């Protein structure tokens, strides 16, 4: 009797926990091998890398290329200089709806060797099928989705064939002039020519902590970015000069992020640059852009020092109605967290928010994702050094590195929960591209990662709680059909969450187009508001949770699952 | 290496005027030989040129200019003793013959005779005040001072050359070589006389740090602390190296322990700032502010402490507090990029757009200046200074 009373007292003493308060750890399992994602991404030498082109790795895309409502996966593949990888190709894996994938690369017409880099998706011809753009050290390729499971290289017909090969890196479709047609932004990394490339160790730019390593990007010529306007009828025109994009020259461009940072309804463009100031192209709403990165406070770190920007992501982490920027950097540098202090002006608050403890890693793909559906977007970063020569050099650094996952604590700070997130997170790899999306449609966001000279990783979220969620797939009518640039506001009680449909992002990668919100314990959504790129606004009141909504511009919900 | 070609060109006009002084018949013969000599010289036929000049000298042994010209040709033929003899004759005939003393000095240097070259070069260095030849002469003079063991004169002259030609690549090379030679000489002496001293380990540590070999530098600092546990600044340096080299999860904690030991022995602003930075990385801005504030109180002129404090305020958008620190820092270090950058953010936050634009312009100017002078010279001895004590 006494014992029962003690037990009862203990039970009563534990306060009832709401789903948010329970705060279960974020947890992931790498299901790639069992899911059929087995092809190795070839990217230069495994033990040594003679040239910088061997270091950047490839991007990855979550996209629904066959419109079946399930995310498929595209992985960019590279090459090597030893001749053993002439048949290495990009890969497209079709989702079998049962947690597995089938390699349909050849059938889709996407087998192509070369130094693949970035990938971004968008329905540039508004035919209802998601197209692909793949950047290369060489010539970039636009693949038109034929709607029958196959793609056609339409680069030349679209006017995107360049006069000379360049090192294309990040990319994103966006409708910068809001005419309903998707335009295309492409960053370029280094003006790199194998014939003139210096040897490892041949100058100060080719040494790292006493080791002779591949040269660059410092010491090599920088690049400028490209903006192509969609002229309609499947044709693009290079407006880089006219739009003011090409004025920024001599940078080492990598990750590309498009968002409306100043809430003026027009998409801006942020480019993470390696070893040079990052760039913010503010949309002047007249077809031109002004580069404002330094004054906006998102070009440098908190000391005004240049960092080595790689991957990029945006989210309103503290629900203040303004989109913030995450940028991954090199080792010895904290990731940058540019907190939007209103009007598209930022301060780097990385250290104050708890992102300063992982300065040992070289960060690449990154994303905001509400893994535990508590309504606060968390952060995931994949890492890996650029110099395999570090292994065995006794410098306290390694080529293969773990991933890092931070839980967003009520928009106040981020808590590093990597050590408790499972072997999928702590396992060492040379990760590069990373894309975020719900591949199994269970309402929990998963991650696909492109690893260098290794098979990909597919990190299935194992978070188990009773939090609610919503996934929203948008279809533009007057706006571009992919609805890229649409902003969704999700109101539950006093909370307002925002996010946008984006092409590109992370490091060279493409996230799920569907907008995801974690809802915590909320069982109804008071209001979903969609501001379309066309300027029209759709409002959907009193909406159910734990479902995937298909919303059409001007129509509203056209279908839902379940 | 001497550069006689440059001086030869400078002196090329001095010989041709000689022929005008001679009698008509002899003058015609001399003129013919001089023309032949000049023509042969231009065609690179120095043997013929020498032969023709010798004929002129036989006809008129008193022509200083012709002896000088002959000396130049001998020099081109690699006949150093003959060249030297011709220059000496020329100068005996006309001690004021322009720049021949420099050519003679270069011959002395080539023959290993720096002591003979020094008075000639020194006189010419003073005389060539407004000529580009002065820098060339100065560099040879520096070499001779060091070759004859006169380091004081050599160093003084290097400084003078850097004032005259601050951006001249030859001058900068001379300075670099001079300092490097001095460094090597002192280091060899240190390792020979006190190979196991903490100072030897200190030099090694700083050298390794400059090469970004941080783990090895940390080991050297550990050796120093075994030999001289109370040596100021060493726990601080070890802590810094741990942070730079160690990827283990407790690296911060071990670095922090070193900084705390440093502070227990001798409070100083640099370790306080490092501790502040660790707390900042640990998402403990209040603690970080405390350490930065202590550093400011201890050493109000230590700019990184004020920047650290200001950065906390900037991230928290406490603009007036940030401004107070940054305006003080700007007075101390008006050319500091971090100060200018954070001032821009702070003025922007305060809505003082015009001030923000000015700070932006300052920041961009400083950035541009630094990028233009960003030659990553590796100074083998360059390490961070010990905290608060100078070197």
GROMACS .gro file of N, CA and C in nm, chain A residues 46-172:
model
  381
   46UNK      N    1   4.051   0.967  -5.460
   46UNK     CA    2   4.003   0.938  -5.326
   46UNK      C    3   4.109   0.967  -5.221
   47UNK      N    4   4.235   0.945  -5.254
   47UNK     CA    5   4.343   0.963  -5.156
   47UNK      C    6   4.416   1.095  -5.174
   48UNK      N    7   4.422   1.141  -5.296
   48UNK     CA    8   4.482   1.272  -5.324
   48UNK      C    9   4.397   1.342  -5.428
   49UNK      N   10   4.402   1.473  -5.423
   49UNK     CA   11   4.330   1.552  -5.523
   49UNK      C   12   4.426   1.655  -5.579
   50UNK      N   13   4.458   1.635  -5.704
   50UNK     CA   14   4.561   1.719  -5.766
   50UNK      C   15   4.506   1.857  -5.806
   51UNK      N   16   4.377   1.859  -5.841
   51UNK     CA   17   4.317   1.985  -5.888
   51UNK      C   18   4.192   2.019  -5.809
   52UNK      N   19   4.165   2.147  -5.801
   52UNK     CA   20   4.050   2.193  -5.724
   52UNK      C   21   3.919   2.139  -5.779
   53UNK      N   22   3.918   2.109  -5.908
   53UNK     CA   23   3.793   2.060  -5.969
   53UNK      C   24   3.753   1.925  -5.910
   54UNK      N   25   3.845   1.859  -5.843
   54UNK     CA   26   3.814   1.729  -5.782
   54UNK      C   27   3.751   1.744  -5.643
   55UNK      N   28   3.738   1.867  -5.596
   55UNK     CA   29   3.703   1.886  -5.455
   55UNK      C   30   3.558   1.922  -5.427
   56UNK      N   31   3.488   1.979  -5.527
   56UNK     CA   32   3.359   2.040  -5.493
   56UNK      C   33   3.246   1.940  -5.480
   57UNK      N   34   3.254   1.829  -5.549
   57UNK     CA   35   3.148   1.729  -5.537
   57UNK      C   36   3.020   1.771  -5.607
   58UNK      N   37   2.919   1.686  -5.593
   58UNK     CA   38   2.797   1.709  -5.669
   58UNK      C   39   2.675   1.735  -5.582
   59UNK      N   40   2.575   1.792  -5.646
   59UNK     CA   41   2.449   1.820  -5.578
   59UNK      C   42   2.351   1.706  -5.593
   60UNK      N   43   2.234   1.725  -5.534
   60UNK     CA   44   2.132   1.621  -5.536
   60UNK      C   45   1.995   1.689  -5.533
   61UNK      N   46   1.897   1.623  -5.595
   61UNK     CA   47   1.764   1.684  -5.601
   61UNK      C   48   1.657   1.586  -5.554
   62UNK      N   49   1.567   1.638  -5.474
   62UNK     CA   50   1.439   1.572  -5.449
   62UNK      C   51   1.339   1.636  -5.545
   63UNK      N   52   1.285   1.559  -5.636
   63UNK     CA   53   1.186   1.615  -5.727
   63UNK      C   54   1.086   1.506  -5.765
   64UNK      N   55   0.968   1.547  -5.803
   64UNK     CA   56   0.867   1.452  -5.847
   64UNK      C   57   0.858   1.463  -5.999
   65UNK      N   58   0.946   1.389  -6.066
   65UNK     CA   59   0.956   1.409  -6.212
   65UNK      C   60   0.840   1.346  -6.287
   66UNK      N   61   0.773   1.247  -6.224
   66UNK     CA   62   0.665   1.178  -6.295
   66UNK      C   63   0.526   1.211  -6.238
   67UNK      N   64   0.520   1.315  -6.155
   67UNK     CA   65   0.391   1.366  -6.105
   67UNK      C   66   0.306   1.260  -6.038
   68UNK      N   67   0.371   1.165  -5.968
   68UNK     CA   68   0.292   1.063  -5.899
   68UNK      C   69   0.274   1.095  -5.751
   69UNK      N   70   0.324   1.213  -5.711
   69UNK     CA   71   0.307   1.253  -5.572
   69UNK      C   72   0.413   1.198  -5.479
   70UNK      N   73   0.515   1.137  -5.532
   70UNK     CA   74   0.624   1.081  -5.451
   70UNK      C   75   0.757   1.136  -5.502
   71UNK      N   76   0.844   1.170  -5.409
   71UNK     CA   77   0.971   1.233  -5.446
   71UNK      C   78   1.068   1.133  -5.507
   72UNK      N   79   1.121   1.169  -5.621
   72UNK     CA   80   1.228   1.092  -5.685
   72UNK      C   81   1.360   1.164  -5.653
   73UNK      N   82   1.470   1.101  -5.693
   73UNK     CA   83   1.602   1.154  -5.655
   73UNK      C   84   1.693   1.162  -5.777
   74UNK      N   85   1.755   1.277  -5.795
   74UNK     CA   86   1.856   1.293  -5.900
   74UNK      C   87   1.989   1.326  -5.832
   75UNK      N   88   2.095   1.258  -5.873
   75UNK     CA   89   2.228   1.282  -5.814
   75UNK      C   90   2.327   1.320  -5.924
   76UNK      N   91   2.392   1.434  -5.907
   76UNK     CA   92   2.496   1.476  -6.002
   76UNK      C   93   2.622   1.396  -5.977
   77UNK      N   94   2.687   1.355  -6.083
   77UNK     CA   95   2.808   1.274  -6.071
   77UNK      C   96   2.924   1.345  -6.138
   78UNK      N   97   3.043   1.317  -6.090
   78UNK     CA   98   3.162   1.380  -6.146
   78UNK      C   99   3.242   1.286  -6.232
   79UNK      N  100   3.370   1.302  -6.227
   79UNK     CA  101   3.458   1.220  -6.308
   79UNK      C  102   3.591   1.209  -6.233
   80UNK      N  103   3.694   1.165  -6.302
   80UNK     CA  104   3.827   1.162  -6.241
   80UNK      C  105   3.931   1.171  -6.352
   81UNK      N  106   4.053   1.188  -6.312
   81UNK     CA  107   4.159   1.204  -6.412
   81UNK      C  108   4.238   1.075  -6.434
   82UNK      N  109   4.193   0.967  -6.371
   82UNK     CA  110   4.269   0.842  -6.389
   82UNK      C  111   4.210   0.753  -6.496
   83UNK      N  112   4.105   0.802  -6.563
   83UNK     CA  113   4.051   0.727  -6.675
   83UNK      C  114   3.959   0.614  -6.638
   84UNK      N  115   3.947   0.587  -6.510
   84UNK     CA  116   3.867   0.473  -6.468
   84UNK      C  117   3.719   0.504  -6.459
   85UNK      N  118   3.683   0.630  -6.482
   85UNK     CA  119   3.545   0.668  -6.456
   85UNK      C  120   3.476   0.727  -6.578
   86UNK      N  121   3.521   0.685  -6.695
   86UNK     CA  122   3.465   0.742  -6.817
   86UNK      C  123   3.316   0.713  -6.829
   87UNK      N  124   3.270   0.608  -6.764
   87UNK     CA  125   3.129   0.573  -6.776
   87UNK      C  126   3.047   0.625  -6.659
   88UNK      N  127   3.110   0.697  -6.565
   88UNK     CA  128   3.035   0.752  -6.452
   88UNK      C  129   2.932   0.850  -6.505
   89UNK      N  130   2.815   0.847  -6.448
   89UNK     CA  131   2.706   0.932  -6.497
   89UNK      C  132   2.620   0.982  -6.381
   90UNK      N  133   2.542   1.087  -6.411
   90UNK     CA  134   2.440   1.128  -6.315
   90UNK      C  135   2.340   1.013  -6.299
   91UNK      N  136   2.261   1.020  -6.193
   91UNK     CA  137   2.164   0.913  -6.170
   91UNK      C  138   2.028   0.970  -6.136
   92UNK      N  139   1.926   0.908  -6.194
   92UNK     CA  140   1.788   0.939  -6.156
   92UNK      C  141   1.726   0.812  -6.096
   93UNK      N  142   1.676   0.825  -5.975
   93UNK     CA  143   1.611   0.712  -5.908
   93UNK      C  144   1.462   0.742  -5.893
   94UNK      N  145   1.380   0.649  -5.943
   94UNK     CA  146   1.234   0.666  -5.931
   94UNK      C  147   1.185   0.604  -5.802
   95UNK      N  148   1.096   0.678  -5.735
   95UNK     CA  149   1.040   0.634  -5.607
   95UNK      C  150   0.936   0.525  -5.631
   96UNK      N  151   0.955   0.407  -5.566
   96UNK     CA  152   0.863   0.294  -5.584
   96UNK      C  153   0.746   0.297  -5.486
   97UNK      N  154   0.735   0.400  -5.408
   97UNK     CA  155   0.626   0.421  -5.311
   97UNK      C  156   0.632   0.324  -5.193
   98UNK      N  157   0.739   0.251  -5.180
   98UNK     CA  158   0.747   0.155  -5.069
   98UNK      C  159   0.879   0.168  -4.994
   99UNK      N  160   0.939   0.285  -5.007
   99UNK     CA  161   1.067   0.306  -4.939
   99UNK      C  162   1.186   0.268  -5.023
  100UNK      N  163   1.160   0.218  -5.144
  100UNK     CA  164   1.272   0.182  -5.231
  100UNK      C  165   1.265   0.265  -5.361
  101UNK      N  166   1.377   0.260  -5.433
  101UNK     CA  167   1.389   0.337  -5.557
  101UNK      C  168   1.443   0.248  -5.668
  102UNK      N  169   1.415   0.286  -5.791
  102UNK     CA  170   1.468   0.215  -5.907
  102UNK      C  171   1.550   0.312  -5.991
  103UNK      N  172   1.670   0.268  -6.028
  103UNK     CA  173   1.757   0.352  -6.112
  103UNK      C  174   1.701   0.356  -6.254
  104UNK      N  175   1.650   0.472  -6.296
  104UNK     CA  176   1.590   0.484  -6.429
  104UNK      C  177   1.671   0.579  -6.517
  105UNK      N  178   1.798   0.597  -6.483
  105UNK     CA  179   1.880   0.696  -6.551
  105UNK      C  180   1.880   0.677  -6.702
  106UNK      N  181   1.912   0.556  -6.744
  106UNK     CA  182   1.927   0.531  -6.887
  106UNK      C  183   1.792   0.548  -6.958
  107UNK      N  184   1.690   0.490  -6.897
  107UNK     CA  185   1.556   0.499  -6.958
  107UNK      C  186   1.511   0.645  -6.970
  108UNK      N  187   1.552   0.727  -6.873
  108UNK     CA  188   1.510   0.867  -6.874
  108UNK      C  189   1.595   0.952  -6.968
  109UNK      N  190   1.701   0.893  -7.020
  109UNK     CA  191   1.789   0.968  -7.110
  109UNK      C  192   1.881   1.064  -7.038
  110UNK      N  193   1.915   1.033  -6.914
  110UNK     CA  194   1.997   1.125  -6.834
  110UNK      C  195   2.138   1.074  -6.812
  111UNK      N  196   2.176   0.962  -6.878
  111UNK     CA  197   2.312   0.914  -6.859
  111UNK      C  198   2.407   1.001  -6.940
  112UNK      N  199   2.495   1.066  -6.868
  112UNK     CA  200   2.589   1.158  -6.932
  112UNK      C  201   2.713   1.169  -6.844
  113UNK      N  202   2.830   1.136  -6.900
  113UNK     CA  203   2.952   1.153  -6.822
  113UNK      C  204   2.994   1.299  -6.816
  114UNK      N  205   3.084   1.330  -6.727
  114UNK     CA  206   3.132   1.469  -6.716
  114UNK      C  207   3.144   1.509  -6.571
  115UNK      N  208   3.192   1.632  -6.552
  115UNK     CA  209   3.211   1.683  -6.415
  115UNK      C  210   3.084   1.756  -6.373
  116UNK      N  211   2.979   1.676  -6.342
  116UNK     CA  212   2.853   1.733  -6.296
  116UNK      C  213   2.871   1.805  -6.163
  117UNK      N  214   2.796   1.914  -6.145
  117UNK     CA  215   2.811   1.994  -6.023
  117UNK      C  216   2.675   2.013  -5.955
  118UNK      N  217   2.606   2.117  -5.999
  118UNK     CA  218   2.482   2.152  -5.931
  118UNK      C  219   2.359   2.106  -6.008
  119UNK      N  220   2.247   2.105  -5.938
  119UNK     CA  221   2.121   2.070  -6.002
  119UNK      C  222   2.011   2.157  -5.943
  120UNK      N  223   1.921   2.202  -6.030
  120UNK     CA  224   1.803   2.273  -5.983
  120UNK      C  225   1.687   2.236  -6.074
  121UNK      N  226   1.568   2.251  -6.021
  121UNK     CA  227   1.450   2.206  -6.093
  121UNK      C  228   1.349   2.319  -6.108
  122UNK      N  229   1.263   2.307  -6.209
  122UNK     CA  230   1.157   2.405  -6.231
  122UNK      C  231   1.087   2.374  -6.363
  123UNK      N  232   0.961   2.407  -6.372
  123UNK     CA  233   0.886   2.382  -6.493
  123UNK      C  234   0.897   2.506  -6.583
  124UNK      N  235   1.007   2.513  -6.657
  124UNK     CA  236   1.036   2.637  -6.729
  124UNK      C  237   0.941   2.662  -6.844
  125UNK      N  238   0.879   2.553  -6.896
  125UNK     CA  239   0.787   2.571  -7.009
  125UNK      C  240   0.641   2.558  -6.969
  126UNK      N  241   0.618   2.555  -6.837
  126UNK     CA  242   0.480   2.552  -6.784
  126UNK      C  243   0.393   2.443  -6.846
  127UNK      N  244   0.454   2.326  -6.870
  127UNK     CA  245   0.376   2.217  -6.928
  127UNK      C  246   0.330   2.117  -6.821
  128UNK      N  247   0.360   2.149  -6.696
  128UNK     CA  248   0.317   2.061  -6.588
  128UNK      C  249   0.418   1.956  -6.551
  129UNK      N  250   0.533   1.953  -6.618
  129UNK     CA  251   0.637   1.855  -6.588
  129UNK      C  252   0.762   1.928  -6.541
  130UNK      N  253   0.820   1.880  -6.433
  130UNK     CA  254   0.936   1.947  -6.375
  130UNK      C  255   1.061   1.918  -6.455
  131UNK      N  256   1.126   2.024  -6.500
  131UNK     CA  257   1.248   2.012  -6.581
  131UNK      C  258   1.371   2.024  -6.491
  132UNK      N  259   1.486   1.990  -6.548
  132UNK     CA  260   1.610   1.987  -6.470
  132UNK      C  261   1.718   2.070  -6.537
  133UNK      N  262   1.793   2.139  -6.458
  133UNK     CA  263   1.912   2.208  -6.509
  133UNK      C  264   2.031   2.155  -6.430
  134UNK      N  265   2.135   2.114  -6.501
  134UNK     CA  266   2.253   2.056  -6.436
  134UNK      C  267   2.375   2.137  -6.477
  135UNK      N  268   2.452   2.184  -6.378
  135UNK     CA  269   2.572   2.260  -6.409
  135UNK      C  270   2.693   2.166  -6.417
  136UNK      N  271   2.791   2.210  -6.492
  136UNK     CA  272   2.911   2.128  -6.514
  136UNK      C  273   3.035   2.216  -6.511
  137UNK      N  274   3.147   2.157  -6.475
  137UNK     CA  275   3.274   2.214  -6.518
  137UNK      C  276   3.285   2.172  -6.664
  138UNK      N  277   3.247   2.262  -6.750
  138UNK     CA  278   3.230   2.229  -6.891
  138UNK      C  279   3.108   2.304  -6.942
  139UNK      N  280   3.012   2.229  -6.995
  139UNK     CA  281   2.891   2.294  -7.047
  139UNK      C  282   2.769   2.248  -6.968
  140UNK      N  283   2.692   2.345  -6.919
  140UNK     CA  284   2.571   2.314  -6.844
  140UNK      C  285   2.466   2.255  -6.937
  141UNK      N  286   2.369   2.184  -6.878
  141UNK     CA  287   2.267   2.117  -6.959
  141UNK      C  288   2.127   2.146  -6.902
  142UNK      N  289   2.036   2.185  -6.992
  142UNK     CA  290   1.894   2.196  -6.957
  142UNK      C  291   1.823   2.073  -7.011
  143UNK      N  292   1.762   1.997  -6.921
  143UNK     CA  293   1.686   1.879  -6.961
  143UNK      C  294   1.537   1.911  -6.955
  144UNK      N  295   1.472   1.901  -7.069
  144UNK     CA  296   1.328   1.920  -7.073
  144UNK      C  297   1.261   1.787  -7.038
  145UNK      N  298   1.168   1.794  -6.944
  145UNK     CA  299   1.092   1.675  -6.905
  145UNK      C  300   0.981   1.653  -7.008
  146UNK      N  301   0.985   1.538  -7.077
  146UNK     CA  302   0.890   1.512  -7.184
  146UNK      C  303   0.754   1.465  -7.132
  147UNK      N  304   0.746   1.440  -7.003
  147UNK     CA  305   0.618   1.399  -6.945
  147UNK      C  306   0.588   1.251  -6.962
  148UNK      N  307   0.682   1.177  -7.019
  148UNK     CA  308   0.662   1.032  -7.038
  148UNK      C  309   0.774   0.953  -6.972
  149UNK      N  310   0.838   1.014  -6.873
  149UNK     CA  311   0.947   0.945  -6.804
  149UNK      C  312   1.082   0.968  -6.866
  150UNK      N  313   1.084   1.048  -6.973
  150UNK     CA  314   1.213   1.075  -7.039
  150UNK      C  315   1.241   1.225  -7.041
  151UNK      N  316   1.368   1.255  -7.061
  151UNK     CA  317   1.413   1.394  -7.068
  151UNK      C  318   1.488   1.414  -7.200
  152UNK      N  319   1.490   1.538  -7.248
  152UNK     CA  320   1.565   1.572  -7.369
  152UNK      C  321   1.656   1.690  -7.340
  153UNK      N  322   1.781   1.677  -7.382
  153UNK     CA  323   1.877   1.788  -7.369
  153UNK      C  324   1.837   1.898  -7.468
  154UNK      N  325   1.788   2.010  -7.416
  154UNK     CA  326   1.742   2.120  -7.502
  154UNK      C  327   1.828   2.245  -7.482
  155UNK      N  328   1.949   2.224  -7.432
  155UNK     CA  329   2.034   2.338  -7.396
  155UNK      C  330   2.051   2.434  -7.513
  156UNK      N  331   2.086   2.379  -7.627
  156UNK     CA  332   2.114   2.464  -7.742
  156UNK      C  333   1.986   2.531  -7.793
  157UNK      N  334   1.881   2.452  -7.805
  157UNK     CA  335   1.754   2.508  -7.854
  157UNK      C  336   1.701   2.616  -7.760
  158UNK      N  337   1.733   2.603  -7.633
  158UNK     CA  338   1.686   2.702  -7.535
  158UNK      C  339   1.775   2.826  -7.531
  159UNK      N  340   1.882   2.824  -7.607
  159UNK     CA  341   1.973   2.940  -7.607
  159UNK      C  342   2.063   2.945  -7.486
  160UNK      N  343   2.087   2.831  -7.423
  160UNK     CA  344   2.169   2.829  -7.301
  160UNK      C  345   2.309   2.774  -7.326
  161UNK      N  346   2.339   2.740  -7.451
  161UNK     CA  347   2.472   2.688  -7.479
  161UNK      C  348   2.570   2.805  -7.478
  162UNK      N  349   2.670   2.794  -7.393
  162UNK     CA  350   2.763   2.906  -7.376
  162UNK      C  351   2.869   2.906  -7.487
  163UNK      N  352   2.925   3.024  -7.506
  163UNK     CA  353   3.027   3.036  -7.610
  163UNK      C  354   3.155   2.967  -7.568
  164UNK      N  355   3.176   2.952  -7.439
  164UNK     CA  356   3.296   2.882  -7.391
  164UNK      C  357   3.259   2.802  -7.267
  165UNK      N  358   3.327   2.691  -7.246
  165UNK     CA  359   3.298   2.614  -7.125
  165UNK      C  360   3.339   2.693  -7.002
  166UNK      N  361   3.257   2.686  -6.899
  166UNK     CA  362   3.292   2.751  -6.772
  166UNK      C  363   3.265   2.651  -6.660
  167UNK      N  364   3.294   2.695  -6.540
  167UNK     CA  365   3.271   2.608  -6.425
  167UNK      C  366   3.140   2.649  -6.359
  168UNK      N  367   3.029   2.598  -6.413
  168UNK     CA  368   2.899   2.625  -6.353
  168UNK      C  369   2.893   2.558  -6.217
  169UNK      N  370   2.829   2.625  -6.122
  169UNK     CA  371   2.824   2.568  -5.986
  169UNK      C  372   2.680   2.564  -5.937
  170UNK      N  373   2.637   2.665  -5.861
  170UNK     CA  374   2.499   2.664  -5.813
  170UNK      C  375   2.403   2.713  -5.920
  171UNK      N  376   2.276   2.683  -5.901
  171UNK     CA  377   2.176   2.734  -5.996
  171UNK      C  378   2.040   2.740  -5.929
  172UNK      N  379   1.952   2.818  -5.987
  172UNK     CA  380   1.814   2.826  -5.936
  172UNK      C  381   1.725   2.884  -6.045
   0.00000   0.00000   0.00000
